[in-house]
Coordinates of C-alpha atoms in Angstrom, one line a residue:
M1 CA -15.7 -7.5 -3.7
S2 CA -14.6 -7.9 -0.1
A3 CA -11.5 -9.6 1.4
T4 CA -10.2 -10.5 4.8
G5 CA -6.7 -10.3 6.1
Q6 CA -4.4 -10.0 9.2
C7 CA -1.0 -9.2 10.5
L8 CA 1.6 -11.9 11.1
C9 CA 0.6 -12.6 14.7
G10 CA -3.1 -12.3 14.2
A11 CA -3.6 -9.5 16.7
V12 CA -5.0 -7.2 13.9
T13 CA -7.6 -8.6 11.4
Y14 CA -9.6 -6.7 8.9
I15 CA -12.4 -6.9 6.3
A16 CA -11.8 -4.7 3.3
K17 CA -14.5 -3.8 0.8
D18 CA -14.2 -2.8 -2.8
V19 CA -10.8 -4.3 -3.1
H20 CA -8.9 -3.5 -6.3
Y21 CA -7.0 -6.6 -7.3
A22 CA -4.9 -4.7 -9.9
L23 CA -2.1 -3.5 -7.7
H24 CA 1.0 -1.4 -8.1
S25 CA 4.4 -1.9 -6.8
C26 CA 6.0 1.2 -5.3
H27 CA 9.8 1.7 -5.4
C28 CA 10.0 5.0 -3.5
K29 CA 12.6 5.2 -0.8
M30 CA 10.0 5.3 2.0
C31 CA 8.3 2.1 0.8
Q32 CA 11.7 0.4 0.5
R33 CA 12.5 1.2 4.1
W34 CA 9.0 0.4 5.3
Y35 CA 8.7 -3.0 3.6
G36 CA 12.4 -3.8 3.2
G37 CA 11.9 -3.7 -0.6
P38 CA 9.2 -2.7 -3.0
A39 CA 5.7 -2.2 -1.7
F40 CA 2.8 -4.2 -3.2
A41 CA -0.4 -2.5 -2.1
A42 CA -4.0 -2.7 -3.2
P43 CA -6.4 0.2 -2.9
V44 CA -9.6 -0.6 -1.0
G45 CA -12.9 1.3 -0.8
S46 CA -13.3 0.8 2.9
I47 CA -11.7 -1.2 5.7
T48 CA -12.8 -2.3 9.2
F49 CA -10.1 -3.4 11.7
N50 CA -10.5 -5.7 14.6
G51 CA -7.7 -5.3 17.1
E52 CA -7.4 -1.5 16.5
E53 CA -5.6 -1.2 19.8
F54 CA -2.6 -3.1 18.3
I55 CA -2.4 -0.7 15.3
R56 CA 0.3 2.0 15.5
R57 CA 0.0 4.8 13.0
Y58 CA 3.0 6.7 11.8
N59 CA 2.8 10.0 10.0
S60 CA 5.2 9.4 7.2
S61 CA 4.5 12.8 5.5
D62 CA 2.1 15.7 5.8
W63 CA -0.4 14.0 3.6
A64 CA -0.1 10.3 4.5
E65 CA 0.3 7.8 7.3
R66 CA 1.4 4.2 7.6
G67 CA -0.1 1.6 9.9
F68 CA 1.6 -1.4 11.5
C69 CA 0.9 -4.0 14.2
K70 CA 2.7 -2.9 17.3
N71 CA 2.9 -6.5 18.4
C72 CA 4.6 -8.2 15.4
G73 CA 5.6 -5.2 13.3
T74 CA 3.6 -6.2 10.1
G75 CA 3.2 -3.2 7.8
L76 CA -0.6 -3.1 7.2
F77 CA -1.5 0.0 5.2
F78 CA -0.7 3.3 3.7
R79 CA -3.5 5.9 4.2
M80 CA -3.9 9.2 2.5
K81 CA -5.1 11.5 5.2
E82 CA -7.1 14.0 3.2
T83 CA -9.2 11.5 1.4
D84 CA -9.0 8.7 4.0
R85 CA -8.1 6.3 1.2
Y86 CA -6.3 3.1 2.3
F87 CA -3.8 1.1 0.3
V88 CA -3.4 -2.3 2.0
G89 CA -0.2 -4.4 1.9
M90 CA -0.9 -7.3 -0.4
G91 CA 0.8 -9.8 1.8
T92 CA -1.6 -9.2 4.6
F93 CA -4.6 -10.5 2.6
D94 CA -5.7 -14.0 3.3
D95 CA -6.2 -14.9 -0.3
L96 CA -3.6 -13.6 -2.8
A97 CA -4.9 -15.6 -5.9
L98 CA -6.8 -12.7 -7.5
F99 CA -4.0 -10.1 -7.3
K100 CA -2.2 -9.0 -10.5
L101 CA 0.7 -6.5 -10.9
S102 CA -0.7 -3.8 -13.1
G103 CA 2.0 -1.1 -12.7
E104 CA 5.1 0.2 -11.0
I105 CA 5.6 3.7 -9.5
Y106 CA 8.6 5.7 -8.6
I107 CA 10.5 3.5 -11.1
E108 CA 13.5 5.9 -10.9
H109 CA 14.2 4.6 -7.4
K110 CA 14.1 0.9 -8.2
P111 CA 17.4 -0.8 -7.3
S112 CA 19.1 -2.7 -10.0
A113 CA 18.9 -6.0 -8.0
Y114 CA 15.5 -7.0 -9.5
D115 CA 13.2 -6.4 -12.4
F116 CA 9.5 -7.3 -12.7
V117 CA 8.4 -8.9 -15.9
G118 CA 5.3 -8.0 -17.8
D119 CA 4.0 -5.3 -20.0
H120 CA 2.6 -2.8 -17.5
P121 CA 3.0 0.9 -17.0
R122 CA 6.1 2.1 -15.2
M123 CA 5.8 5.7 -13.9
T124 CA 8.3 8.0 -12.3
G125 CA 7.4 9.7 -9.1
E126 CA 6.7 12.9 -10.9
E127 CA 4.4 11.2 -13.4
F128 CA 2.6 9.4 -10.6
T129 CA 2.1 12.6 -8.6
A130 CA 0.7 14.4 -11.7
F131 CA -1.6 11.4 -12.3
M132 CA -2.9 11.4 -8.7
Q133 CA -3.4 15.2 -8.8
K134 CA -5.4 14.8 -12.0
L135 CA -7.7 12.3 -10.2
G136 CA -8.1 14.7 -7.3
N137 CA -6.5 12.4 -4.7

């Protein structure tokens, strides 16, 4: 399934293919600083950007980078360098109707100011890292 999206100012648009609508919320400290709260991101199989010249890429770790619009500042994606796997910020998609929260990660860093309802997995950073290593990502 494919989906379209854009940044706040519209300088960057995209078409994402193989969008996974079961998304996770990340409570790690980097995501909190990046998004100003928890991150909601959806993995995509591939993504094509228009307005690439407006995308600034930031190496947030040895293994990942984050991309944002250098015109309006919208956080667009988190990309795992080794696998070239993109996780796209949910709020940048044009149609949010199909998304559903399916899990939370880095739950030990979640501030006490909020809680998400629902019966979904909640993993610590250590549990999530082990899970990703098992998948080979």
